[in-house]
Phi, psi and omega in degrees: 000121205276174188278347173294292173317299180299333180287317172321302190273349174240356181246106179330295187285013158273333174283316180303313190275353189073029176297155184236109162281100173283333174203130169228087173221152194317001175245340168197158179220154196231123174207145210219122161282109147319154169274135192203108176290345154313321174292350181315158152248206180300342194255349202067034169240191184286152183288159180292309169304316163306321175305307179301313203281336182275349180261338177270350167300306183294333175278326168326299195296319172309322176284325185295297184305313179286342186240007196293319167307356174252018201274015156263353155233029186207142167262133145270147195201136174267144188252339163189169189207143163249165161200145167229132181265133190263309189215168186296120168258140172217152184082193159327130156225159179232127182263133186242115192251121177223146191288152169257017189217132147334125174310300184303334162293312184290339189279328182285328176293351177283294172309346143304335200108351182279192165229080209285147198227137182210157189247159182235110174278155166196135219250142125275136171204166186265178177299338185265004190065031176280159181247126182276334178178174199223137179206138181226112183273119178276140191226160182223166194231096183282112195285135162306142182269000000 
């Protein structure tokens, strides 16, 4: 089962929004939110909450892809998130996530008994390529006790 299939199967909000996990690698995660009238805002585009969930889901996908092999000893947790809405989003929107720190550095901190934190940057774009939002989610790997 791919990371995207696993997230779609186990995360109720991903299923509710019908998120499509297009790419999930340790280097990049790409997730699409289909255009659905049930999740439109007052302007006819995707609601801000739906776009937040889209971006957060892309960040979670890359975290699982990058650190899935560490799950036996640590739990990934989102620590904080910040989002900026830049342009009007209409129709289908796609979130592309990238890690802000090298995987090896994060794992080295975990190996040293620390609780590493690392940012994931996410860009939200319309089908025409216009960036409609940017989000950063800071994640941690909490060591199992």
